[in-house]
Amino acid sequence: MRIIEVQDLEAIALGGAVYGTGGGGDPYLGKLLAQHAMRLHGPVTLIDVDSLDDDALVISVAGIGAPTVLLEKLPNLEQVLNSLAALESFLGRKATALMSAEVGGLNSTIPFCAASVRGLPLVDGDTMGRAFPEIQMTLCTLHGIAASPLALADEKGNAVMVDAVSNKYTERFVRSITMEMGGSALGAMYSMDGRQARQAVVRGSIGKALATGRAIFEARARHADPVQAALLATGGFLIHTGKVVDVQRGTDGGFSRGQARIVGLDGFDGEELSLLFQNEFLLARRGEQVLVSTPDLIVLLDLESGEPVTGELLRYGLRVAVLGIPCVSQWRSAAGLELVGPRYFGYDVDYVPVEQRHMSRDETVA
Amino acid sequence: MRIIEVQDLEAIALGGAVYGTGGGGDPYLGKLLAQHAMRLHGPVTLIDVDSLDDDALVISVAGIGAPTVLLEKLPNLEQVLNSLAALESFLGRKATALMSAEVGGLNSTIPFCAASVRGLPLVDGDTMGRAFPEIQMTLCTLHGIAASPLALADEKGNAVMVDAVSNKYTERFVRSITMEMGGSALGAMYSMDGRQARQAVVRGSIGKALATGRAIFEARARHADPVQAALLATGGFLIHTGKVVDVQRGTDGGFSRGQARIVGLDGFDGEELSLLFQNEFLLARRGEQVLVSTPDLIVLLDLESGEPVTGELLRYGLRVAVLGIPCVSQWRSAAGLELVGPRYFGYDVDYVPVEQRHMSRDETVA
């Protein structure tokens, strides 16, 4: 258990942007909203999942929609609270703790808003260990925990409750309702008890985001290399360094989809990396050779500042380091890969863990 | 109060098809489902809205979606009951009476399914006095009664609850959720108390559908003219008789939209009628002259059998009588015309009551 103060949100947002792997929405919007809430309503207690009672009611709150839209249409505090209240009213019971659905981006900090206003503890963990674009892409799904009943709230006061037969159906309904809500919405979902949370939650991921953010800030303060600091803090591999020379992006069906080309620099001269994304960065390859693929994390950091680059901020001329970070091991099971592996997203490649790909590359080079 | 038996549903479905004005879904599907339910669970008591207690809970149940889809994907009993149960669970209270949202088409008989299975009385009335394509197009909206909370159920067991700030927002959400449910869904909506029902309900419209259906059946049995019988039973005007020579139809955004041309016969020789529809028939004109427009009812009857022709069954070669029937007077207010008048549907014409248009025509002819 630890107390998260307003000033800690800077590092959580920065670290959350790292684990957002390019998606999860702009972390700074979530941070501003959470800071606003915490200045008014006080700090948030981060608790370990093991401290939950078996019959606790844990609810995840999250922003949903295309990050490109979330940039234009800022979520507000009332929406966060409305979605939570709508779900509690449906369940006939109040939450005893809140959680992040995904540690990445906006959704690493949005839950702090509700936790502060409602005076509820926040579980130090999330359901993905990163960001993913679809509702069913959680370890909860692997453990048979339903995303629905799921409440969505827009900024006009509308609320919609989805009660679906599977998490994939929940995703379908949520996506079209979110489109009708103008492309973004706030949601409360994945209600579970303490026993379920202990099975399905990626433990300590909020604390890890905080530590990663702090490591980057400290490197900057010491005029050290923030990319190196991020590699150490995340346990990731440097797979490319280069300059963004081409970005193709569209917003389609509630997602930002596209690809970018990054021409090598600093030891990667002459090598070009292609990056494919659907909100999150999902596949990085050099020619036909895959360097990292979902569910492992692909992270772009600004070479100078170590600032994570999200998909919607990718632009010509950015000089970036590309990191590959191993995902949590549960994603590497057959069921995990079926849910979030490269083939689910339409990439006809086999998943190979990033550390294995990286080692074989070193062998080739040597 | 009267008891509606299985055999009465034939006439209610036929009369309901008349007041469906081409929309409201195929009445025969609703009839088959209601007959099935009533054979298993018994007859339904039709009650007058004045017999409701002030604190009664009246809920309307209805099929939603493009009639063209409802023809292919039949609604089932479980869906009707699921949508009602979902709304009751949200309200924390059981319905004391049910109602038809629209007297037209499928929705004149669908409520009998739920009323029979649940042993609930059905109010003799509806919220439109006809069929209309959108959720907010009810006298309830004019009286400030909310369509939401509104529960939708599909045939797979999914349920979605909409709780919107206005009936127009409810319509938007319902339409996109219905699309996600495969183009059709069952809904429970417009919960109201007895006092509200007395203000907003079109009284006796189910009874009127029954009487209209019976009049057509009896004329057939007597080898009399069923079109004349329908004119008498509905208080309508014969505005055209002819043969359908062209039908253009598309399913778009959850609606069947299109137009048809009907070349005159039997005293209307040489005159061509154009008919525009969006699920329901909305505008009938001869050249530039409007003969009938929404909210008045436009009804097509097969010349021989008096069988109502729905928009999705319109086809080349059909010989039809076109009737114009005055709508209930509340639709003729400024607020009513704003909600369902010709301009709402994109037709740049002023509404003139059908009886007035018809009389001026007679004068011109004379």
XYZ file of C-alpha atoms in Angstrom:
732
model
C 0.000 0.000 0.000
C 1.248 3.446 -0.825
C -0.192 6.909 -1.171
C -0.122 8.490 -4.627
C 0.038 12.274 -4.472
C -0.685 14.798 -7.203
C 3.009 15.131 -8.113
C 3.369 11.340 -8.615
C 0.974 11.517 -11.546
C 3.652 13.073 -13.756
C 5.770 9.930 -13.560
C 2.786 7.576 -13.785
C 1.602 9.341 -16.941
C 5.079 9.209 -18.473
C 5.572 5.552 -17.568
C 1.990 4.789 -18.636
C 2.786 6.267 -22.032
C 5.693 3.805 -22.310
C 3.452 0.807 -21.557
C 0.784 2.287 -23.816
C 2.961 1.123 -26.759
C 1.709 4.029 -28.831
C -1.963 3.658 -27.866
C -4.157 4.014 -24.826
C -4.855 7.673 -25.520
C -2.769 10.705 -24.717
C -1.499 10.236 -21.129
C -1.304 13.983 -20.515
C -5.052 14.435 -20.827
C -5.637 11.738 -18.235
C -2.969 13.234 -16.016
C -4.491 16.723 -16.129
C -7.891 15.349 -15.257
C -6.514 13.207 -12.430
C -4.443 16.077 -11.047
C -7.521 18.279 -11.081
C -9.524 15.625 -9.223
C -6.773 14.945 -6.676
C -6.230 18.631 -5.934
C -9.912 18.855 -5.031
C -10.461 15.465 -3.440
C -7.098 14.311 -2.119
C -4.521 11.588 -2.810
C -5.244 7.990 -3.789
C -4.240 4.838 -1.933
C -2.616 2.255 -4.206
C -3.208 -1.217 -2.798
C -1.858 -4.652 -3.551
C -4.321 -7.064 -5.116
C -3.570 -9.511 -2.292
C -5.055 -7.116 0.233
C -8.510 -7.351 -1.363
C -11.232 -9.283 0.457
C -12.579 -12.270 -1.441
C -15.944 -10.534 -1.792
C -14.544 -7.127 -2.752
C -16.126 -5.467 -5.775
C -13.376 -4.246 -8.108
C -14.409 -2.161 -11.136
C -12.138 -0.969 -13.948
C -12.703 2.466 -15.453
C -11.245 3.497 -18.798
C -11.462 5.896 -21.691
C -12.600 4.154 -24.891
C -12.303 5.217 -28.525
C -9.833 6.359 -31.122
C -6.925 8.246 -29.514
C -7.121 10.725 -32.394
C -10.639 11.615 -31.208
C -9.716 11.633 -27.508
C -7.189 14.349 -28.368
C -9.964 16.591 -29.683
C -12.803 15.747 -27.352
C -11.427 15.739 -23.811
C -13.034 13.394 -21.335
C -14.446 15.100 -18.241
C -14.658 14.096 -14.606
C -18.427 13.779 -14.641
C -18.270 11.189 -17.431
C -15.884 9.041 -15.406
C -18.154 9.229 -12.382
C -21.332 8.697 -14.440
C -20.071 5.508 -16.028
C -19.041 4.133 -12.640
C -22.352 5.147 -11.026
C -24.364 3.597 -13.885
C -22.559 0.276 -13.479
C -22.920 0.320 -9.688
C -26.617 1.042 -10.039
C -26.979 -1.880 -12.464
C -25.066 -4.183 -10.099
C -27.006 -2.878 -7.098
C -23.709 -2.540 -5.236
C -20.942 0.028 -4.791
C -17.333 -0.640 -5.803
C -14.937 -1.325 -2.937
C -11.849 -0.739 -5.093
C -11.085 0.535 -8.576
C -8.573 -0.624 -11.167
C -7.001 0.392 -14.453
C -8.213 -1.669 -17.382
C -4.904 -0.975 -19.090
C -1.724 0.475 -17.646
C -1.091 2.313 -20.920
C -1.654 5.920 -21.836
C -4.746 7.774 -20.726
C -5.991 4.762 -18.863
C -3.068 4.651 -16.471
C -4.299 7.908 -14.915
C -8.075 8.084 -15.601
C -8.864 5.643 -12.753
C -7.152 8.029 -10.298
C -9.914 10.569 -11.038
C -12.674 8.286 -9.875
C -10.602 6.850 -7.008
C -9.883 10.340 -5.656
C -13.420 11.691 -5.953
C -14.993 8.554 -4.540
C -12.308 7.991 -1.897
C -11.749 4.443 -3.119
C -8.440 2.549 -3.177
C -6.907 1.744 -6.557
C -5.467 -1.704 -7.172
C -1.803 -1.602 -8.204
C -2.310 -3.569 -11.400
C -4.239 -3.731 -14.647
C -5.829 -6.322 -16.929
C -3.274 -6.238 -19.789
C 0.195 -5.207 -18.588
C 0.177 -2.781 -21.529
C -2.475 -1.171 -23.761
C -4.540 -3.063 -26.332
C -7.205 -1.693 -28.677
C -10.176 -3.955 -27.911
C -12.274 -4.593 -24.809
C -11.876 -8.385 -24.808
C -8.051 -8.196 -24.936
C -7.454 -8.752 -21.238
C -6.167 -11.489 -18.994
C -9.695 -11.396 -17.522
C -11.016 -12.902 -20.759
C -8.473 -15.725 -20.419
C -9.815 -16.323 -16.901
C -13.481 -16.244 -17.934
C -14.220 -12.896 -16.288
C -16.888 -10.945 -18.188
C -16.257 -7.391 -19.368
C -19.987 -6.739 -19.153
C -22.151 -5.425 -17.619
C -20.290 -2.455 -18.992
C -21.502 1.132 -18.654
C -20.557 3.837 -21.157
C -21.059 7.550 -20.546
C -20.643 10.458 -22.921
C -20.101 14.145 -22.165
C -23.765 14.991 -22.778
C -25.144 12.871 -19.949
C -26.083 9.808 -22.014
C -25.330 6.383 -20.562
C -25.571 2.985 -22.215
C -25.253 -0.356 -20.459
C -24.072 -3.407 -22.381
C -24.849 -6.883 -21.037
C -23.433 -9.275 -23.619
C -22.942 -13.015 -23.889
C -19.195 -12.740 -24.519
C -16.410 -10.198 -24.251
C -16.151 -10.110 -28.045
C -19.810 -9.147 -28.307
C -19.229 -6.540 -25.634
C -16.450 -5.109 -27.797
C -18.728 -4.948 -30.839
C -21.492 -3.122 -29.004
C -19.092 -0.813 -27.188
C -17.390 0.146 -30.427
C -20.582 1.156 -32.224
C -22.021 2.952 -29.184
C -18.721 4.825 -28.783
C -18.958 5.899 -32.420
C -22.480 7.187 -31.731
C -21.124 9.027 -28.684
C -18.883 10.957 -31.039
C -15.872 8.637 -31.187
C -14.911 8.520 -27.514
C -16.559 7.581 -24.240
C -15.789 6.685 -20.640
C -16.529 3.182 -19.469
C -16.842 1.169 -16.265
C -16.386 -2.552 -16.771
C -14.888 -5.898 -15.708
C -16.505 -5.958 -12.297
C -14.912 -8.783 -10.314
C -14.384 -9.979 -6.782
C -11.075 -10.128 -4.928
C -10.531 -13.781 -5.723
C -10.981 -13.183 -9.464
C -8.737 -10.126 -9.325
C -5.920 -12.167 -7.793
C -6.089 -14.578 -10.759
C -6.414 -12.151 -13.607
C -4.618 -8.966 -12.693
C -1.133 -7.988 -13.834
C 0.312 -7.152 -10.444
C 2.197 -3.988 -9.701
C 1.868 -2.478 -13.160
C 0.907 0.995 -11.913
C 3.913 0.961 -9.590
C 6.045 -0.120 -12.541
C 4.723 2.757 -14.648
C 5.609 5.110 -11.801
C 9.127 3.674 -11.528
C 9.668 3.813 -15.293
C 8.491 7.415 -15.463
C 10.766 8.357 -12.573
C 13.761 6.657 -14.182
C 13.285 8.723 -17.348
C 12.832 11.953 -15.384
C 15.947 11.241 -13.307
C 18.062 10.464 -16.381
C 16.992 13.781 -17.882
C 17.880 15.584 -14.659
C 21.328 13.924 -14.628
C 21.802 14.676 -18.375
C 22.111 10.930 -18.823
C 20.535 8.967 -21.688
C 16.796 8.621 -20.985
C 16.477 5.812 -23.521
C 19.026 3.753 -21.587
C 17.127 4.504 -18.397
C 13.901 3.291 -20.002
C 15.592 0.120 -21.265
C 16.769 -0.645 -17.736
C 13.460 0.189 -16.071
C 11.348 -1.838 -18.497
C 13.654 -4.781 -19.169
C 13.346 -4.033 -22.883
C 15.646 -4.332 -25.895
C 16.760 -1.578 -28.239
C 15.715 -2.830 -31.658
C 16.110 0.292 -33.788
C 17.092 3.941 -33.784
C 16.055 6.219 -36.601
C 14.087 9.020 -38.139
C 10.403 8.794 -39.023
C 10.123 9.419 -42.769
C 6.581 8.390 -43.610
C 3.314 8.041 -41.674
C 0.033 6.759 -43.090
C -2.876 7.014 -40.694
C -6.667 6.761 -40.826
C -9.447 6.700 -38.245
C -11.716 3.821 -39.068
C -14.334 1.986 -37.021
C -13.272 3.740 -33.826
C -9.590 2.952 -34.267
C -6.552 4.827 -35.522
C -4.906 2.506 -38.036
C -1.805 3.004 -40.058
C 1.879 2.424 -40.588
C 5.135 4.325 -40.432
C 8.643 3.960 -41.848
C 11.682 4.733 -39.720
C 15.046 5.108 -41.486
C 18.023 3.979 -39.385
C 20.530 6.224 -37.561
C 23.223 5.783 -34.893
C 24.376 2.225 -35.527
C 21.268 1.317 -37.505
C 22.337 3.249 -40.626
C 20.983 1.840 -43.842
C 18.356 -0.209 -42.025
C 14.695 0.719 -42.353
C 12.000 -0.290 -39.891
C 8.289 -0.584 -40.732
C 5.855 -0.094 -37.887
C 2.192 -1.167 -38.106
C -0.428 0.047 -35.662
C -4.089 -0.136 -34.720
C -4.183 2.416 -31.884
C -1.218 0.476 -30.407
C 2.034 -0.417 -32.239
C 1.552 -4.052 -33.157
C 4.332 -5.139 -35.486
C 7.836 -3.901 -36.237
C 9.798 -5.395 -39.089
C 12.849 -4.825 -41.208
C 12.053 -5.957 -44.745
C 10.473 -9.379 -44.254
C 12.141 -9.947 -40.888
C 9.832 -9.408 -37.902
C 11.667 -7.748 -35.013
C 8.845 -7.497 -32.473
C 5.176 -8.400 -32.645
C 2.144 -8.177 -30.402
C 1.667 -9.199 -27.590
C 5.246 -8.022 -26.855
C 5.424 -4.269 -26.435
C 6.748 -1.937 -29.111
C 7.653 1.446 -27.670
C 8.894 4.566 -29.442
C 10.872 7.070 -27.399
C 12.077 10.451 -28.529
C 15.864 10.075 -28.816
C 16.669 13.258 -26.895
C 13.995 13.426 -24.202
C 12.991 9.792 -23.793
C 9.392 10.971 -24.200
C 7.143 8.155 -25.469
C 5.640 8.814 -28.899
C 2.003 7.773 -29.344
C 0.552 6.672 -32.663
C -1.440 9.859 -33.133
C 1.671 12.025 -32.541
C 3.923 10.121 -34.966
C 5.135 12.544 -37.615
C 7.824 13.069 -40.212
C 11.219 13.971 -38.834
C 10.875 12.577 -35.303
C 14.098 10.886 -34.185
C 13.197 7.876 -32.107
C 14.501 4.796 -30.352
C 12.334 1.706 -30.869
C 12.175 -0.639 -27.883
C 10.856 -4.178 -27.722
C 9.651 -5.213 -24.254
C 8.575 -8.731 -23.266
C 4.869 -8.974 -22.443
C 3.567 -10.741 -19.338
C 3.920 -14.484 -19.740
C 0.177 -15.267 -19.732
C -0.137 -13.618 -23.150
C 2.279 -16.188 -24.551
C -0.088 -19.107 -23.981
C -2.028 -20.497 -26.954
C -5.216 -18.857 -25.663
C -3.395 -15.577 -25.098
C -1.979 -15.541 -28.615
C -5.366 -16.362 -30.078
C -6.749 -13.259 -28.363
C -3.948 -10.770 -29.040
C -1.318 -12.460 -31.204
C -0.263 -11.166 -34.626
C -2.757 -13.310 -36.554
C -5.726 -11.828 -34.666
C -4.743 -8.465 -36.122
C -4.388 -9.893 -39.607
C -0.584 -10.228 -39.741
C 0.385 -13.590 -41.148
C 3.392 -14.213 -38.910
C 4.090 -16.541 -36.001
C 4.684 -15.018 -32.632
C 8.244 -15.395 -31.369
C 9.154 -13.804 -28.009
C 11.105 -10.594 -28.477
C 14.030 -11.753 -26.358
C 14.402 -14.809 -28.603
C 14.218 -12.729 -31.791
C 16.674 -10.262 -30.332
C 19.204 -12.938 -29.337
C 19.108 -14.612 -32.743
C 19.731 -11.216 -34.312
C 22.813 -10.756 -32.109
C 24.036 -14.182 -33.204
C 23.585 -13.291 -36.857
C 25.469 -10.060 -36.393
C 28.298 -11.795 -34.503
C -61.997 -4.419 -20.868
C -62.228 -7.326 -23.229
C -60.543 -10.654 -23.683
C -58.466 -11.153 -26.809
C -58.352 -14.786 -27.919
C -55.953 -16.471 -30.324
C -58.431 -16.141 -33.235
C -58.760 -12.361 -32.727
C -55.118 -11.912 -33.639
C -55.896 -12.495 -37.332
C -58.015 -9.355 -37.478
C -55.661 -7.336 -35.248
C -52.730 -8.225 -37.501
C -54.698 -7.315 -40.634
C -55.949 -4.043 -39.151
C -52.498 -3.368 -37.696
C -51.060 -3.715 -41.186
C -53.486 -1.000 -42.349
C -52.358 1.413 -39.605
C -48.749 0.389 -40.245
C -48.948 2.556 -43.400
C -46.477 0.268 -45.139
C -44.080 -0.018 -42.180
C -43.990 -1.466 -38.692
C -42.695 -4.800 -39.888
C -44.582 -7.715 -41.366
C -47.716 -8.175 -39.217
C -47.889 -11.902 -39.953
C -44.627 -12.615 -38.173
C -45.880 -10.858 -35.068
C -49.189 -12.654 -35.330
C -47.564 -16.094 -35.579
C -45.413 -15.375 -32.548
C -48.359 -14.010 -30.530
C -50.574 -16.953 -31.512
C -47.856 -19.344 -30.413
C -47.532 -17.546 -27.068
C -51.292 -17.367 -26.475
C -51.823 -21.037 -27.302
C -49.330 -21.885 -24.577
C -50.109 -19.169 -22.037
C -53.711 -18.110 -22.638
C -55.641 -15.058 -23.827
C -54.817 -11.425 -23.113
C -56.985 -8.866 -21.355
C -57.222 -5.593 -23.257
C -57.873 -2.743 -20.833
C -58.847 0.867 -21.184
C -56.147 3.374 -20.265
C -58.614 4.968 -17.817
C -58.658 1.805 -15.746
C -54.935 2.152 -14.914
C -53.939 3.190 -11.391
C -52.026 6.461 -11.206
C -48.939 4.567 -10.035
C -49.219 1.734 -12.573
C -46.045 0.879 -14.469
C -46.833 0.657 -18.181
C -44.064 -0.554 -20.524
C -44.187 -0.657 -24.317
C -42.542 -3.531 -26.166
C -41.720 -3.413 -29.863
C -39.666 -4.887 -32.666
C -37.053 -2.417 -33.954
C -35.124 -2.353 -37.212
C -35.532 -2.432 -40.948
C -38.646 -4.412 -41.946
C -36.615 -5.946 -44.761
C -34.354 -7.493 -42.096
C -37.222 -8.485 -39.789
C -38.538 -10.562 -42.703
C -35.311 -12.588 -42.785
C -34.430 -12.742 -39.114
C -37.581 -13.616 -37.209
C -37.910 -12.272 -33.685
C -38.391 -14.922 -31.004
C -40.377 -15.044 -27.800
C -37.317 -15.109 -25.589
C -36.074 -11.827 -27.035
C -39.371 -10.124 -26.229
C -39.259 -11.412 -22.660
C -35.538 -10.618 -22.267
C -35.944 -6.992 -23.256
C -38.855 -6.566 -20.860
C -37.006 -8.321 -18.022
C -33.871 -6.214 -18.598
C -35.860 -2.991 -18.358
C -37.746 -4.175 -15.274
C -34.475 -5.112 -13.621
C -33.062 -1.665 -14.417
C -36.181 0.036 -13.033
C -36.205 -2.268 -9.998
C -39.917 -2.815 -10.568
C -42.206 -5.104 -12.551
C -44.609 -3.831 -15.198
C -48.277 -3.761 -14.176
C -49.479 -3.387 -17.775
C -47.984 -3.528 -21.266
C -48.645 -1.427 -24.338
C -47.947 -1.289 -28.060
C -45.464 1.410 -29.008
C -47.121 1.565 -32.412
C -50.409 0.072 -33.540
C -48.882 -0.658 -36.946
C -47.577 -3.888 -38.397
C -45.517 -6.289 -36.323
C -45.847 -4.073 -33.291
C -49.614 -4.375 -33.103
C -49.211 -8.043 -32.160
C -45.720 -8.390 -30.581
C -46.942 -6.981 -27.220
C -49.510 -9.777 -27.019
C -46.617 -12.260 -26.743
C -45.256 -10.699 -23.602
C -48.715 -9.946 -22.169
C -49.748 -13.587 -22.578
C -46.582 -15.149 -21.172
C -46.399 -12.715 -18.261
C -50.147 -12.688 -17.598
C -50.219 -8.889 -17.837
C -53.067 -6.752 -19.226
C -52.438 -4.854 -22.459
C -53.560 -1.247 -22.740
C -55.942 -0.689 -25.670
C -53.866 2.058 -27.249
C -50.453 2.969 -28.583
C -48.090 5.935 -28.661
C -48.515 6.925 -32.343
C -51.933 5.955 -33.701
C -50.026 4.502 -36.661
C -46.449 3.339 -37.320
C -43.451 5.681 -37.554
C -39.819 4.780 -38.232
C -38.033 6.421 -35.271
C -38.184 5.932 -31.512
C -38.849 9.579 -30.621
C -41.861 9.816 -32.963
C -44.518 9.334 -30.315
C -47.098 11.429 -28.535
C -45.064 10.562 -25.418
C -42.266 12.790 -26.701
C -44.774 15.635 -27.068
C -45.762 15.056 -23.432
C -42.192 14.908 -22.146
C -42.230 11.170 -21.441
C -38.798 9.600 -21.944
C -38.320 6.617 -24.243
C -35.350 5.557 -22.122
C -34.350 3.665 -20.108
C -34.806 1.404 -23.093
C -33.680 -2.219 -23.183
C -32.751 -3.981 -26.426
C -32.354 -7.738 -26.757
C -31.054 -9.775 -29.660
C -31.591 -13.448 -30.475
C -28.174 -14.432 -29.079
C -28.869 -13.368 -25.503
C -27.209 -9.947 -25.643
C -28.989 -7.043 -23.955
C -28.149 -3.349 -24.098
C -29.748 -0.646 -21.957
C -29.871 2.926 -23.231
C -30.339 5.771 -20.742
C -30.231 8.939 -22.820
C -30.837 12.634 -22.216
C -33.485 12.923 -24.944
C -35.651 10.685 -27.080
C -33.674 11.731 -30.158
C -30.457 10.533 -28.530
C -32.236 7.324 -27.586
C -33.119 6.864 -31.258
C -29.491 7.374 -32.319
C -28.147 4.826 -29.864
C -30.924 2.340 -30.533
C -30.351 2.545 -34.269
C -26.638 1.787 -34.108
C -27.047 -0.947 -31.478
C -29.783 -2.517 -33.608
C -27.400 -2.510 -36.575
C -24.814 -4.281 -34.396
C -27.510 -6.788 -33.378
C -27.799 -7.722 -37.049
C -30.378 -5.172 -38.206
C -33.269 -6.029 -35.913
C -33.894 -6.252 -32.188
C -36.656 -6.375 -29.603
C -37.051 -3.441 -27.250
C -38.846 -2.486 -24.031
C -39.261 1.267 -23.591
C -41.391 4.270 -22.670
C -42.053 3.196 -19.111
C -44.725 5.469 -17.672
C -47.291 5.629 -14.914
C -51.068 5.573 -15.351
C -51.376 9.343 -15.208
C -48.805 9.795 -17.994
C -50.434 7.070 -20.076
C -53.781 8.857 -19.910
C -52.178 12.002 -21.369
C -50.057 10.478 -24.079
C -51.753 7.346 -25.337
C -53.838 7.089 -28.497
C -56.899 5.472 -26.965
C -58.574 2.434 -28.405
C -56.168 1.960 -31.299
C -55.802 -1.798 -30.805
C -59.571 -2.128 -30.739
C -59.718 -0.047 -33.898
C -57.186 -2.310 -35.616
C -59.328 -5.292 -34.608
C -62.480 -3.630 -36.001
C -60.741 -2.633 -39.241
C -59.374 -6.117 -39.741
C -62.802 -7.629 -39.102
C -64.469 -5.240 -41.567
C -62.075 -6.341 -44.310
C -62.560 -10.039 -43.497
C -66.335 -9.630 -43.484
C -66.376 -7.798 -46.816
C -64.344 -10.623 -48.335
C -66.772 -13.189 -46.902
C -69.728 -11.248 -48.354
C -67.900 -10.844 -51.701
C -68.225 -7.116 -51.122
C -65.475 -4.596 -51.858
C -62.859 -4.842 -49.078
C -61.386 -1.468 -50.020
C -64.762 0.185 -49.398
C -64.990 -1.640 -46.080
C -61.536 -0.357 -45.118
C -62.473 3.201 -46.106
C -65.522 3.035 -43.865
C -63.706 1.421 -40.924
C -60.776 3.828 -40.992
C -62.524 7.060 -41.967
C -60.082 7.401 -44.848
C -60.243 8.775 -48.379
C -59.549 6.941 -51.624
C -56.876 9.024 -53.281
C -55.684 6.709 -56.049
C -56.171 3.331 -57.682
C -53.522 1.876 -59.906
C -50.781 -0.556 -60.793
C -47.283 -0.462 -59.298
C -44.867 0.017 -62.197
C -41.571 0.879 -60.508
C -40.053 0.325 -57.069
C -36.700 1.615 -55.901
C -35.674 0.393 -52.471
C -32.537 0.311 -50.328
C -31.755 -0.657 -46.746
C -29.695 2.088 -45.239
C -28.907 3.002 -41.629
C -31.433 0.516 -40.287
C -34.261 1.746 -42.502
C -35.835 0.619 -45.766
C -35.949 3.711 -47.949
C -37.266 4.145 -51.427
C -40.010 5.211 -53.761
C -42.583 3.681 -56.056
C -44.659 4.799 -59.048
C -48.289 3.756 -59.377
C -49.990 4.233 -62.763
C -53.733 5.013 -62.515
C -56.607 2.595 -63.226
C -60.370 2.517 -62.588
C -61.248 6.211 -62.683
C -57.654 7.313 -62.151
C -56.576 6.484 -65.718
C -53.752 8.631 -66.990
C -52.832 9.789 -63.508
C -49.569 8.627 -61.937
C -48.913 8.612 -58.220
C -45.420 8.755 -56.658
C -45.025 7.227 -53.231
C -42.013 7.938 -50.993
C -41.157 5.804 -47.982
C -38.736 5.346 -45.103
C -40.074 2.091 -43.615
C -43.515 3.811 -43.627
C -45.168 5.515 -46.622
C -44.571 9.193 -45.975
C -45.605 11.189 -49.036
C -47.922 10.579 -51.995
C -47.996 13.027 -54.853
C -49.236 13.406 -58.376
C -46.685 15.432 -60.317
C -45.943 18.364 -58.022
C -49.292 18.107 -56.228
C -49.081 16.508 -52.772
C -52.078 14.263 -52.095
C -51.215 13.011 -48.615
C -48.214 13.555 -46.396
C -47.017 12.402 -43.003
C -48.335 12.505 -40.287
C -51.548 11.532 -42.108
C -51.603 7.851 -42.983
C -50.949 6.540 -46.476
C -52.206 2.995 -46.879
C -51.931 0.656 -49.853
C -54.495 -2.121 -50.160
C -54.522 -4.897 -52.713
C -57.491 -4.071 -54.980
C -58.958 -7.584 -54.902
C -58.319 -8.785 -51.359
C -58.044 -5.535 -49.401
C -54.779 -6.917 -48.008
C -52.462 -4.096 -46.870
C -49.208 -3.876 -48.825
C -46.084 -3.123 -46.788
C -43.101 -1.245 -48.183
C -40.925 -4.345 -48.337
C -43.590 -6.271 -50.285
C -44.203 -3.546 -52.890
C -43.479 -4.958 -56.321
C -44.130 -4.445 -59.995
C -47.597 -5.352 -61.133
C -49.470 -5.076 -57.833
C -52.878 -3.458 -58.315
C -53.621 -1.296 -55.326
C -55.954 1.271 -53.831
C -54.173 4.134 -52.083
C -55.961 5.488 -49.001
C -55.274 8.692 -47.092
C -56.396 8.540 -43.448
C -56.386 11.512 -41.041
C -53.854 11.135 -38.231
C -54.748 11.779 -34.585
C -55.150 15.512 -34.012
C -52.173 15.875 -31.624
C -49.801 15.260 -34.542
C -51.193 18.355 -36.263
C -49.858 20.739 -33.606
C -46.695 22.714 -34.365
C -44.698 20.453 -32.019
C -46.219 17.366 -33.590
C -45.352 18.471 -37.112
C -41.824 19.355 -36.053
C -41.413 15.769 -34.844
C -43.085 13.865 -37.702
C -44.122 16.372 -40.380
C -42.905 16.213 -43.980
C -39.952 18.562 -43.404
C -38.496 16.303 -40.698
C -38.160 13.622 -43.356
C -36.589 16.016 -45.836
C -39.630 16.754 -48.009
C -39.898 20.468 -48.658
C -43.699 20.718 -48.472
C -46.141 22.169 -45.941
C -48.424 19.805 -44.154
C -52.067 20.159 -45.125
C -54.580 17.758 -43.532
C -55.623 15.024 -45.935
C -59.331 15.817 -45.635
C -58.605 19.412 -46.693
C -56.460 18.318 -49.648
C -59.101 15.794 -50.644
C -61.957 18.292 -50.525
C -60.092 20.863 -52.599
C -59.415 18.132 -55.145
C -63.128 17.322 -55.320
C -63.816 21.004 -55.888
C -61.296 21.146 -58.712
C -62.791 18.063 -60.306
C -66.337 19.464 -59.952
